[in-house]
PDB file of C-alpha atoms in Angstrom:
ATOM      1  CA  MET A  93      -1.213  52.786  37.011  1.00  0.00           C
ATOM      2  CA  THR A  94      -3.546  55.418  35.389  1.00  0.00           C
ATOM      3  CA  LEU A  95      -6.477  53.628  33.702  1.00  0.00           C
ATOM      4  CA  PRO A  96      -7.554  54.329  30.202  1.00  0.00           C
ATOM      5  CA  ALA A  97     -11.092  55.256  29.462  1.00  0.00           C
ATOM      6  CA  ASP A  98     -13.589  52.321  29.244  1.00  0.00           C
ATOM      7  CA  SER A  99     -14.719  52.702  25.434  1.00  0.00           C
ATOM      8  CA  HIS A 100     -17.567  50.323  25.867  1.00  0.00           C
ATOM      9  CA  VAL A 101     -20.138  50.775  28.490  1.00  0.00           C
ATOM     10  CA  HIS A 102     -23.924  50.272  28.484  1.00  0.00           C
ATOM     11  CA  SER A 103     -26.669  51.496  30.612  1.00  0.00           C
ATOM     12  CA  GLU A 104     -30.584  51.567  30.896  1.00  0.00           C
ATOM     13  CA  TRP A 105     -30.385  53.337  27.653  1.00  0.00           C
ATOM     14  CA  SER A 106     -29.458  50.053  25.695  1.00  0.00           C
ATOM     15  CA  TRP A 107     -32.236  47.904  24.875  1.00  0.00           C
ATOM     16  CA  ASP A 108     -30.583  44.768  25.781  1.00  0.00           C
ATOM     17  CA  THR A 109     -30.499  45.896  29.619  1.00  0.00           C
ATOM     18  CA  GLY A 110     -34.186  46.122  29.426  1.00  0.00           C
ATOM     19  CA  GLY A 111     -34.504  49.965  28.324  1.00  0.00           C
ATOM     20  CA  PRO A 112     -35.198  53.196  30.550  1.00  0.00           C
ATOM     21  CA  HIS A 113     -38.552  51.921  31.463  1.00  0.00           C
ATOM     22  CA  SER A 114     -37.271  48.832  33.026  1.00  0.00           C
ATOM     23  CA  GLY A 115     -35.654  47.644  36.152  1.00  0.00           C
ATOM     24  CA  ALA A 116     -32.363  48.840  34.594  1.00  0.00           C
ATOM     25  CA  VAL A 117     -33.403  52.582  35.500  1.00  0.00           C
ATOM     26  CA  GLY A 118     -30.467  54.398  37.407  1.00  0.00           C
ATOM     27  CA  ARG A 119     -27.811  51.979  36.041  1.00  0.00           C
ATOM     28  CA  MET A 120     -25.794  55.093  34.295  1.00  0.00           C
ATOM     29  CA  ARG A 121     -25.579  57.095  37.394  1.00  0.00           C
ATOM     30  CA  ALA A 122     -24.384  53.874  39.203  1.00  0.00           C
ATOM     31  CA  THR A 123     -21.998  53.196  36.563  1.00  0.00           C
ATOM     32  CA  CYS A 124     -20.554  56.793  36.945  1.00  0.00           C
ATOM     33  CA  GLU A 125     -20.581  56.294  40.646  1.00  0.00           C
ATOM     34  CA  GLN A 126     -18.386  52.956  40.347  1.00  0.00           C
ATOM     35  CA  ALA A 127     -15.885  54.902  37.699  1.00  0.00           C
ATOM     36  CA  VAL A 128     -15.456  57.268  40.601  1.00  0.00           C
ATOM     37  CA  ARG A 129     -15.159  54.696  43.168  1.00  0.00           C
ATOM     38  CA  ILE A 130     -12.329  52.708  41.252  1.00  0.00           C
ATOM     39  CA  GLY A 131     -10.363  55.647  39.873  1.00  0.00           C
ATOM     40  CA  LEU A 132     -11.532  55.422  36.303  1.00  0.00           C
ATOM     41  CA  PRO A 133     -11.126  58.851  34.796  1.00  0.00           C
ATOM     42  CA  ALA A 134     -13.295  58.422  31.823  1.00  0.00           C
ATOM     43  CA  LEU A 135     -15.748  56.254  30.121  1.00  0.00           C
ATOM     44  CA  PHE A 136     -17.664  56.230  27.092  1.00  0.00           C
ATOM     45  CA  PHE A 137     -21.440  55.230  27.248  1.00  0.00           C
ATOM     46  CA  THR A 138     -22.131  53.390  23.769  1.00  0.00           C
ATOM     47  CA  GLU A 139     -25.532  52.361  23.880  1.00  0.00           C
ATOM     48  CA  HIS A 140     -27.197  50.176  21.365  1.00  0.00           C
ATOM     49  CA  LEU A 141     -28.150  51.551  17.843  1.00  0.00           C
ATOM     50  CA  ASP A 142     -29.800  48.383  16.351  1.00  0.00           C
ATOM     51  CA  ILE A 143     -32.748  48.370  13.909  1.00  0.00           C
ATOM     52  CA  PRO A 144     -35.696  46.348  15.426  1.00  0.00           C
ATOM     53  CA  GLY A 145     -37.017  43.410  13.200  1.00  0.00           C
ATOM     54  CA  THR A 146     -33.675  42.737  11.334  1.00  0.00           C
ATOM     55  CA  TRP A 147     -32.700  39.506  12.842  1.00  0.00           C
ATOM     56  CA  ARG A 148     -34.571  36.144  14.500  1.00  0.00           C
ATOM     57  CA  ALA A 149     -34.232  34.476  17.659  1.00  0.00           C
ATOM     58  CA  GLU A 150     -35.688  32.152  19.838  1.00  0.00           C
ATOM     59  CA  PRO A 151     -36.744  33.040  23.480  1.00  0.00           C
ATOM     60  CA  GLY A 152     -33.875  30.413  24.946  1.00  0.00           C
ATOM     61  CA  ASP A 153     -31.338  32.215  23.329  1.00  0.00           C
ATOM     62  CA  LEU A 154     -31.972  35.372  25.447  1.00  0.00           C
ATOM     63  CA  MET A 155     -31.758  36.245  29.242  1.00  0.00           C
ATOM     64  CA  PRO A 156     -35.456  36.403  30.976  1.00  0.00           C
ATOM     65  CA  HIS A 157     -35.660  40.052  30.672  1.00  0.00           C
ATOM     66  CA  GLN A 158     -35.293  39.924  26.819  1.00  0.00           C
ATOM     67  CA  ARG A 159     -37.381  37.183  25.846  1.00  0.00           C
ATOM     68  CA  HIS A 160     -40.501  39.397  25.421  1.00  0.00           C
ATOM     69  CA  TYR A 161     -38.607  40.957  22.599  1.00  0.00           C
ATOM     70  CA  VAL A 162     -39.227  37.777  20.362  1.00  0.00           C
ATOM     71  CA  GLN A 163     -42.254  38.074  18.242  1.00  0.00           C
ATOM     72  CA  PRO A 164     -44.443  35.259  16.958  1.00  0.00           C
ATOM     73  CA  ASP A 165     -42.612  34.920  13.681  1.00  0.00           C
ATOM     74  CA  GLY A 166     -39.264  34.657  15.389  1.00  0.00           C
ATOM     75  CA  SER A 167     -38.377  38.339  14.778  1.00  0.00           C
ATOM     76  CA  MET A 168     -36.565  40.532  17.403  1.00  0.00           C
ATOM     77  CA  VAL A 169     -38.483  43.690  18.038  1.00  0.00           C
ATOM     78  CA  PHE A 170     -37.827  46.209  20.589  1.00  0.00           C
ATOM     79  CA  ASP A 171     -37.842  49.972  21.320  1.00  0.00           C
ATOM     80  CA  ILE A 172     -35.296  51.896  19.243  1.00  0.00           C
ATOM     81  CA  LEU A 173     -32.826  54.060  20.923  1.00  0.00           C
ATOM     82  CA  ASP A 174     -34.328  57.255  22.290  1.00  0.00           C
ATOM     83  CA  VAL A 175     -31.645  59.467  21.388  1.00  0.00           C
ATOM     84  CA  ASP A 176     -33.143  62.591  22.813  1.00  0.00           C
ATOM     85  CA  GLY A 177     -33.689  60.822  26.398  1.00  0.00           C
ATOM     86  CA  TYR A 178     -29.934  59.453  26.047  1.00  0.00           C
ATOM     87  CA  PHE A 179     -28.463  62.616  25.365  1.00  0.00           C
ATOM     88  CA  ASP A 180     -30.234  64.404  28.163  1.00  0.00           C
ATOM     89  CA  ALA A 181     -29.035  61.846  30.660  1.00  0.00           C
ATOM     90  CA  ILE A 182     -25.341  62.425  29.491  1.00  0.00           C
ATOM     91  CA  ASP A 183     -25.888  65.686  30.159  1.00  0.00           C
ATOM     92  CA  ARG A 184     -26.939  65.157  33.610  1.00  0.00           C
ATOM     93  CA  MET A 185     -24.022  62.768  34.363  1.00  0.00           C
ATOM     94  CA  ARG A 186     -21.658  65.362  33.325  1.00  0.00           C
ATOM     95  CA  HIS A 187     -23.187  68.017  35.626  1.00  0.00           C
ATOM     96  CA  GLU A 188     -23.283  65.375  38.630  1.00  0.00           C
ATOM     97  CA  PHE A 189     -20.028  64.076  38.118  1.00  0.00           C
ATOM     98  CA  PRO A 190     -17.524  66.807  36.918  1.00  0.00           C
ATOM     99  CA  GLU A 191     -14.471  65.117  38.077  1.00  0.00           C
ATOM    100  CA  LEU A 192     -15.334  62.259  35.529  1.00  0.00           C
ATOM    101  CA  GLY A 193     -14.848  62.392  31.770  1.00  0.00           C
ATOM    102  CA  VAL A 194     -18.079  61.009  30.444  1.00  0.00           C
ATOM    103  CA  PHE A 195     -18.524  60.690  26.751  1.00  0.00           C
ATOM    104  CA  ILE A 196     -21.254  59.946  24.503  1.00  0.00           C
ATOM    105  CA  GLY A 197     -20.901  57.202  21.930  1.00  0.00           C
ATOM    106  CA  VAL A 198     -22.918  54.393  20.462  1.00  0.00           C
ATOM    107  CA  GLU A 199     -22.615  50.760  19.564  1.00  0.00           C
ATOM    108  CA  PHE A 200     -23.923  50.801  15.855  1.00  0.00           C
ATOM    109  CA  GLY A 201     -24.904  47.020  14.728  1.00  0.00           C
ATOM    110  CA  GLN A 202     -24.370  45.974  11.257  1.00  0.00           C
ATOM    111  CA  PRO A 203     -23.325  49.462   9.957  1.00  0.00           C
ATOM    112  CA  HIS A 204     -23.014  48.055   6.415  1.00  0.00           C
ATOM    113  CA  LEU A 205     -26.567  47.265   5.940  1.00  0.00           C
ATOM    114  CA  PHE A 206     -28.373  49.751   8.101  1.00  0.00           C
ATOM    115  CA  GLU A 207     -26.444  53.142   7.989  1.00  0.00           C
ATOM    116  CA  ALA A 208     -29.235  54.810   6.116  1.00  0.00           C
ATOM    117  CA  GLU A 209     -31.824  53.976   8.838  1.00  0.00           C
ATOM    118  CA  ALA A 210     -29.400  55.011  11.517  1.00  0.00           C
ATOM    119  CA  ARG A 211     -28.831  58.275   9.722  1.00  0.00           C
ATOM    120  CA  ALA A 212     -32.437  59.073   9.558  1.00  0.00           C
ATOM    121  CA  LEU A 213     -32.775  58.685  13.333  1.00  0.00           C
ATOM    122  CA  VAL A 214     -29.565  60.502  14.440  1.00  0.00           C
ATOM    123  CA  ASP A 215     -26.770  62.646  13.112  1.00  0.00           C
ATOM    124  CA  LEU A 216     -23.811  60.106  13.742  1.00  0.00           C
ATOM    125  CA  GLY A 217     -21.399  63.099  14.072  1.00  0.00           C
ATOM    126  CA  ARG A 218     -23.006  64.135  17.398  1.00  0.00           C
ATOM    127  CA  PHE A 219     -21.417  61.215  19.039  1.00  0.00           C
ATOM    128  CA  ASP A 220     -17.798  61.381  20.603  1.00  0.00           C
ATOM    129  CA  ARG A 221     -17.165  57.769  19.181  1.00  0.00           C
ATOM    130  CA  VAL A 222     -19.142  55.294  17.251  1.00  0.00           C
ATOM    131  CA  ASN A 223     -18.092  51.587  17.689  1.00  0.00           C
ATOM    132  CA  GLY A 224     -19.249  49.324  14.809  1.00  0.00           C
ATOM    133  CA  SER A 225     -20.242  45.739  15.641  1.00  0.00           C
ATOM    134  CA  LEU A 226     -21.123  42.629  14.024  1.00  0.00           C
ATOM    135  CA  HIS A 227     -23.586  40.843  15.691  1.00  0.00           C
ATOM    136  CA  THR A 228     -25.641  38.952  13.274  1.00  0.00           C
ATOM    137  CA  LEU A 229     -24.888  36.785   9.922  1.00  0.00           C
ATOM    138  CA  ASP A 230     -27.199  35.363   7.480  1.00  0.00           C
ATOM    139  CA  MET A 231     -26.248  31.722   6.916  1.00  0.00           C
ATOM    140  CA  GLY A 232     -29.617  31.016   5.701  1.00  0.00           C
ATOM    141  CA  GLY A 233     -32.946  31.429   7.091  1.00  0.00           C
ATOM    142  CA  GLY A 234     -32.433  35.189   7.801  1.00  0.00           C
ATOM    143  CA  ARG A 235     -29.886  36.986  10.085  1.00  0.00           C
ATOM    144  CA  ALA A 236     -29.355  35.664  13.522  1.00  0.00           C
ATOM    145  CA  GLU A 237     -26.780  35.880  16.421  1.00  0.00           C
ATOM    146  CA  PRO A 238     -23.829  33.436  16.496  1.00  0.00           C
ATOM    147  CA  SER A 239     -25.706  32.243  19.940  1.00  0.00           C
ATOM    148  CA  ARG A 240     -28.533  30.886  17.329  1.00  0.00           C
ATOM    149  CA  LEU A 241     -26.277  30.005  14.542  1.00  0.00           C
ATOM    150  CA  LEU A 242     -24.101  27.875  16.741  1.00  0.00           C
ATOM    151  CA  GLN A 243     -27.143  25.608  17.448  1.00  0.00           C
ATOM    152  CA  GLU A 244     -27.847  25.334  13.607  1.00  0.00           C
ATOM    153  CA  HIS A 245     -24.423  25.201  12.056  1.00  0.00           C
ATOM    154  CA  PRO A 246     -20.994  23.516  12.682  1.00  0.00           C
ATOM    155  CA  ALA A 247     -18.959  25.902  14.849  1.00  0.00           C
ATOM    156  CA  ALA A 248     -16.285  26.169  12.464  1.00  0.00           C
ATOM    157  CA  ASP A 249     -18.659  27.256   9.777  1.00  0.00           C
ATOM    158  CA  VAL A 250     -20.061  29.930  12.023  1.00  0.00           C
ATOM    159  CA  MET A 251     -16.584  31.363  13.034  1.00  0.00           C
ATOM    160  CA  THR A 252     -15.496  31.224   9.258  1.00  0.00           C
ATOM    161  CA  ALA A 253     -18.562  32.959   8.249  1.00  0.00           C
ATOM    162  CA  TYR A 254     -18.309  35.697  10.835  1.00  0.00           C
ATOM    163  CA  LEU A 255     -14.604  36.361   9.869  1.00  0.00           C
ATOM    164  CA  ALA A 256     -15.597  36.357   5.951  1.00  0.00           C
ATOM    165  CA  GLU A 257     -18.271  39.173   6.822  1.00  0.00           C
ATOM    166  CA  ILE A 258     -15.800  41.745   8.869  1.00  0.00           C
ATOM    167  CA  PRO A 259     -14.179  43.045   5.493  1.00  0.00           C
ATOM    168  CA  VAL A 260     -17.655  43.410   3.998  1.00  0.00           C
ATOM    169  CA  MET A 261     -18.590  45.481   6.788  1.00  0.00           C
ATOM    170  CA  VAL A 262     -15.527  47.588   6.779  1.00  0.00           C
ATOM    171  CA  ALA A 263     -15.745  48.195   3.021  1.00  0.00           C
ATOM    172  CA  GLY A 264     -19.471  48.683   3.347  1.00  0.00           C
ATOM    173  CA  SER A 265     -19.748  51.594   5.737  1.00  0.00           C
ATOM    174  CA  ASP A 266     -17.570  54.556   6.930  1.00  0.00           C
ATOM    175  CA  ALA A 267     -19.929  55.368   9.785  1.00  0.00           C
ATOM    176  CA  PHE A 268     -17.888  54.029  12.711  1.00  0.00           C
ATOM    177  CA  ASP A 269     -14.422  54.420  14.235  1.00  0.00           C
ATOM    178  CA  VAL A 270     -13.634  51.402  16.219  1.00  0.00           C
ATOM    179  CA  PHE A 271     -14.433  47.651  15.181  1.00  0.00           C
ATOM    180  CA  THR A 272     -15.728  45.912  18.430  1.00  0.00           C
ATOM    181  CA  HIS A 273     -15.191  42.413  19.831  1.00  0.00           C
ATOM    182  CA  ILE A 274     -13.667  40.682  17.014  1.00  0.00           C
ATOM    183  CA  ASP A 275     -14.053  37.587  19.076  1.00  0.00           C
ATOM    184  CA  TYR A 276     -17.963  37.938  19.378  1.00  0.00           C
ATOM    185  CA  ALA A 277     -18.804  34.786  17.845  1.00  0.00           C
ATOM    186  CA  LEU A 278     -16.876  32.979  20.550  1.00  0.00           C
ATOM    187  CA  ARG A 279     -19.056  33.987  23.292  1.00  0.00           C
ATOM    188  CA  HIS A 280     -21.236  30.975  23.005  1.00  0.00           C
ATOM    189  CA  TRP A 281     -18.472  28.759  21.703  1.00  0.00           C
ATOM    190  CA  PRO A 282     -19.681  25.274  22.225  1.00  0.00           C
ATOM    191  CA  ALA A 283     -16.333  23.916  24.028  1.00  0.00           C
ATOM    192  CA  ALA A 284     -18.024  20.890  25.541  1.00  0.00           C
ATOM    193  CA  GLU A 285     -18.684  19.519  21.945  1.00  0.00           C
ATOM    194  CA  VAL A 286     -15.904  20.563  19.928  1.00  0.00           C
ATOM    195  CA  GLY A 287     -13.123  21.442  22.532  1.00  0.00           C
ATOM    196  CA  PRO A 288     -11.806  24.864  23.402  1.00  0.00           C
ATOM    197  CA  PHE A 289     -11.352  27.360  20.744  1.00  0.00           C
ATOM    198  CA  ASP A 290      -7.916  27.368  18.995  1.00  0.00           C
ATOM    199  CA  PRO A 291      -7.394  30.727  17.075  1.00  0.00           C
ATOM    200  CA  ARG A 292      -4.545  29.061  15.157  1.00  0.00           C
ATOM    201  CA  GLU A 293      -7.226  27.145  13.161  1.00  0.00           C
ATOM    202  CA  PHE A 294      -8.754  30.413  12.019  1.00  0.00           C
ATOM    203  CA  GLU A 295      -5.698  32.222  11.842  1.00  0.00           C
ATOM    204  CA  GLU A 296      -5.674  33.320   8.163  1.00  0.00           C
ATOM    205  CA  GLY A 297      -9.409  34.519   8.566  1.00  0.00           C
ATOM    206  CA  ILE A 298      -8.787  36.362  11.659  1.00  0.00           C
ATOM    207  CA  ARG A 299      -5.488  38.167  10.170  1.00  0.00           C
ATOM    208  CA  GLY A 300      -7.477  38.775   7.117  1.00  0.00           C
ATOM    209  CA  ALA A 301     -10.269  40.611   9.001  1.00  0.00           C
ATOM    210  CA  MET A 302      -7.559  42.625  10.965  1.00  0.00           C
ATOM    211  CA  ARG A 303      -5.772  43.853   8.080  1.00  0.00           C
ATOM    212  CA  ALA A 304      -9.083  45.042   6.471  1.00  0.00           C
ATOM    213  CA  ILE A 305      -9.854  47.044   9.627  1.00  0.00           C
ATOM    214  CA  ALA A 306      -6.255  48.341   9.836  1.00  0.00           C
ATOM    215  CA  GLN A 307      -6.066  49.540   6.232  1.00  0.00           C
ATOM    216  CA  SER A 308      -9.356  51.426   6.725  1.00  0.00           C
ATOM    217  CA  GLY A 309      -7.603  53.399   9.258  1.00  0.00           C
ATOM    218  CA  ARG A 310      -9.810  52.392  12.082  1.00  0.00           C
ATOM    219  CA  ALA A 311      -9.141  51.102  15.695  1.00  0.00           C
ATOM    220  CA  LEU A 312      -9.593  47.511  16.951  1.00  0.00           C
ATOM    221  CA  GLU A 313     -11.145  47.151  20.395  1.00  0.00           C
ATOM    222  CA  VAL A 314      -9.511  45.340  23.029  1.00  0.00           C
ATOM    223  CA  ASN A 315     -12.449  43.684  24.540  1.00  0.00           C
ATOM    224  CA  THR A 316     -11.543  42.752  28.361  1.00  0.00           C
ATOM    225  CA  ARG A 317     -14.636  40.453  28.903  1.00  0.00           C
ATOM    226  CA  ARG A 318     -12.433  37.993  27.312  1.00  0.00           C
ATOM    227  CA  LEU A 319      -8.765  38.994  27.241  1.00  0.00           C
ATOM    228  CA  TRP A 320      -6.939  37.206  24.401  1.00  0.00           C
ATOM    229  CA  SER A 321      -3.025  38.076  24.020  1.00  0.00           C
ATOM    230  CA  TRP A 322      -3.462  36.675  20.346  1.00  0.00           C
ATOM    231  CA  VAL A 323      -5.782  39.538  19.260  1.00  0.00           C
ATOM    232  CA  VAL A 324      -3.368  42.328  20.298  1.00  0.00           C
ATOM    233  CA  GLN A 325      -0.383  40.598  19.039  1.00  0.00           C
ATOM    234  CA  TRP A 326      -1.928  39.698  15.746  1.00  0.00           C
ATOM    235  CA  TRP A 327      -3.350  43.211  15.392  1.00  0.00           C
ATOM    236  CA  ALA A 328       0.050  44.727  15.897  1.00  0.00           C
ATOM    237  CA  GLU A 329       1.504  42.291  13.185  1.00  0.00           C
ATOM    238  CA  GLU A 330      -1.398  42.893  10.603  1.00  0.00           C
ATOM    239  CA  GLY A 331      -0.546  46.711  10.770  1.00  0.00           C
ATOM    240  CA  GLY A 332      -2.879  48.041  13.435  1.00  0.00           C
ATOM    241  CA  ARG A 333      -1.985  51.339  14.697  1.00  0.00           C
ATOM    242  CA  THR A 334      -4.706  52.236  17.136  1.00  0.00           C
ATOM    243  CA  ILE A 335      -6.779  50.254  20.043  1.00  0.00           C
ATOM    244  CA  SER A 336      -9.356  51.229  22.539  1.00  0.00           C
ATOM    245  CA  PHE A 337      -9.977  49.361  26.121  1.00  0.00           C
ATOM    246  CA  ALA A 338     -13.557  48.114  26.241  1.00  0.00           C
ATOM    247  CA  SER A 339     -15.183  45.994  29.214  1.00  0.00           C
ATOM    248  CA  ASP A 340     -18.525  45.865  27.285  1.00  0.00           C
ATOM    249  CA  ALA A 341     -20.132  46.411  30.787  1.00  0.00           C
ATOM    250  CA  HIS A 342     -23.776  46.287  30.957  1.00  0.00           C
ATOM    251  CA  THR A 343     -23.775  46.455  34.700  1.00  0.00           C
ATOM    252  CA  PRO A 344     -21.728  48.877  36.955  1.00  0.00           C
ATOM    253  CA  ASP A 345     -19.630  46.098  38.753  1.00  0.00           C
ATOM    254  CA  ALA A 346     -18.104  44.887  35.248  1.00  0.00           C
ATOM    255  CA  LEU A 347     -17.010  48.338  34.388  1.00  0.00           C
ATOM    256  CA  ALA A 348     -13.074  48.332  33.447  1.00  0.00           C
ATOM    257  CA  SER A 349     -12.966  44.563  34.094  1.00  0.00           C
ATOM    258  CA  ASN A 350      -9.306  43.329  33.644  1.00  0.00           C
ATOM    259  CA  PHE A 351      -8.099  46.693  32.721  1.00  0.00           C
ATOM    260  CA  PRO A 352      -4.687  46.502  34.491  1.00  0.00           C
ATOM    261  CA  GLU A 353      -3.904  43.147  32.530  1.00  0.00           C
ATOM    262  CA  ALA A 354      -4.929  44.728  29.338  1.00  0.00           C
ATOM    263  CA  VAL A 355      -2.980  47.678  29.687  1.00  0.00           C
ATOM    264  CA  ILE A 356       0.322  45.614  30.517  1.00  0.00           C
ATOM    265  CA  LEU A 357      -0.745  43.322  27.329  1.00  0.00           C
ATOM    266  CA  ALA A 358      -0.977  46.263  25.160  1.00  0.00           C
ATOM    267  CA  GLU A 359       2.283  47.825  26.166  1.00  0.00           C
ATOM    268  CA  CYS A 360       4.013  44.615  25.577  1.00  0.00           C
ATOM    269  CA  PHE A 361       3.114  44.871  21.758  1.00  0.00           C
ATOM    270  CA  GLY A 362       4.068  48.610  21.658  1.00  0.00           C
ATOM    271  CA  PHE A 363       0.835  50.483  22.241  1.00  0.00           C
ATOM    272  CA  ARG A 364       1.098  53.732  24.331  1.00  0.00           C
ATOM    273  CA  PRO A 365      -1.411  56.083  25.728  1.00  0.00           C
ATOM    274  CA  GLY A 366      -2.315  59.513  23.954  1.00  0.00           C
ATOM    275  CA  ARG A 367      -2.471  62.822  25.704  1.00  0.00           C
ATOM    276  CA  THR A 368      -5.704  62.203  27.707  1.00  0.00           C
ATOM    277  CA  PRO A 369      -7.182  59.021  29.207  1.00  0.00           C
ATOM    278  CA  ALA A 370     -10.034  59.294  26.500  1.00  0.00           C
ATOM    279  CA  ASP A 371      -7.544  59.118  23.487  1.00  0.00           C
ATOM    280  CA  LEU A 372      -7.006  55.774  21.563  1.00  0.00           C
ATOM    281  CA  TRP A 373      -3.817  54.152  22.328  1.00  0.00           C
ATOM    282  CA  SER A 374      -1.400  54.097  19.375  1.00  0.00           C
ATOM    283  CA  ARG A 375       1.313  51.968  18.395  1.00  0.00           C
ATOM    284  CA  ARG A 376       4.662  53.842  17.293  1.00  0.00           C
ATOM    285  CA  ALA A 377       7.110  52.380  14.798  1.00  0.00           C
TER     286      ALA A 377
END
């Protein structure tokens, strides 16, 4: 089996790993080494492009190395992406690993709200791929991650609000190519309190969000951190034409996790590879 490119990978250049001056230094090189080791032909580094101070959190919501980002007023403040340093690092990896396709991407959070701020920082056309992510919602009290909102609101309300904002994000920005992890709100789903997540209870909202993405001509990410068959099935049924494969790895060992299973799943619903491993997979009628 020839693996597709991993289209969602983070290194020390993402703020949530600790940043380029933290203990995460060297993670980009180690990730490239892991790619060669496992036979992955290509990967897209997609470091976070988030705007500091635009959502709230509590220290307990975060991993230990991230808690210092929470300010006394509850806002999240961190160093914004060092674009020049990031591009230089990619150039070094391309030189050191000529056998590996190393592509430069970005994970742009809330592009429908912060496109102007992002474009003031960098020409988004310089990236090989722009992933668009919905990481925060405002359900009253300011924007916050689902991990925080699930402690403040009923789980069903958080999921419903998340799905309702996806078409708003799609309509509000042309700055991204791929919609990422449509199941993001489920990462902290309180199964112990409300039971396992049943996608059928939210099917109308999920399908509506997928239709909005499909009608915009964008791809949907198959995030293999949690591999759900209904994501691929419903995407195909709602007219989705293209997908990317994405581990959302923040450490080298997570690179391309569950990719063989994801490839088989995608093939079952009619998706096929492009000319190169870096191409999006397409569904042919």
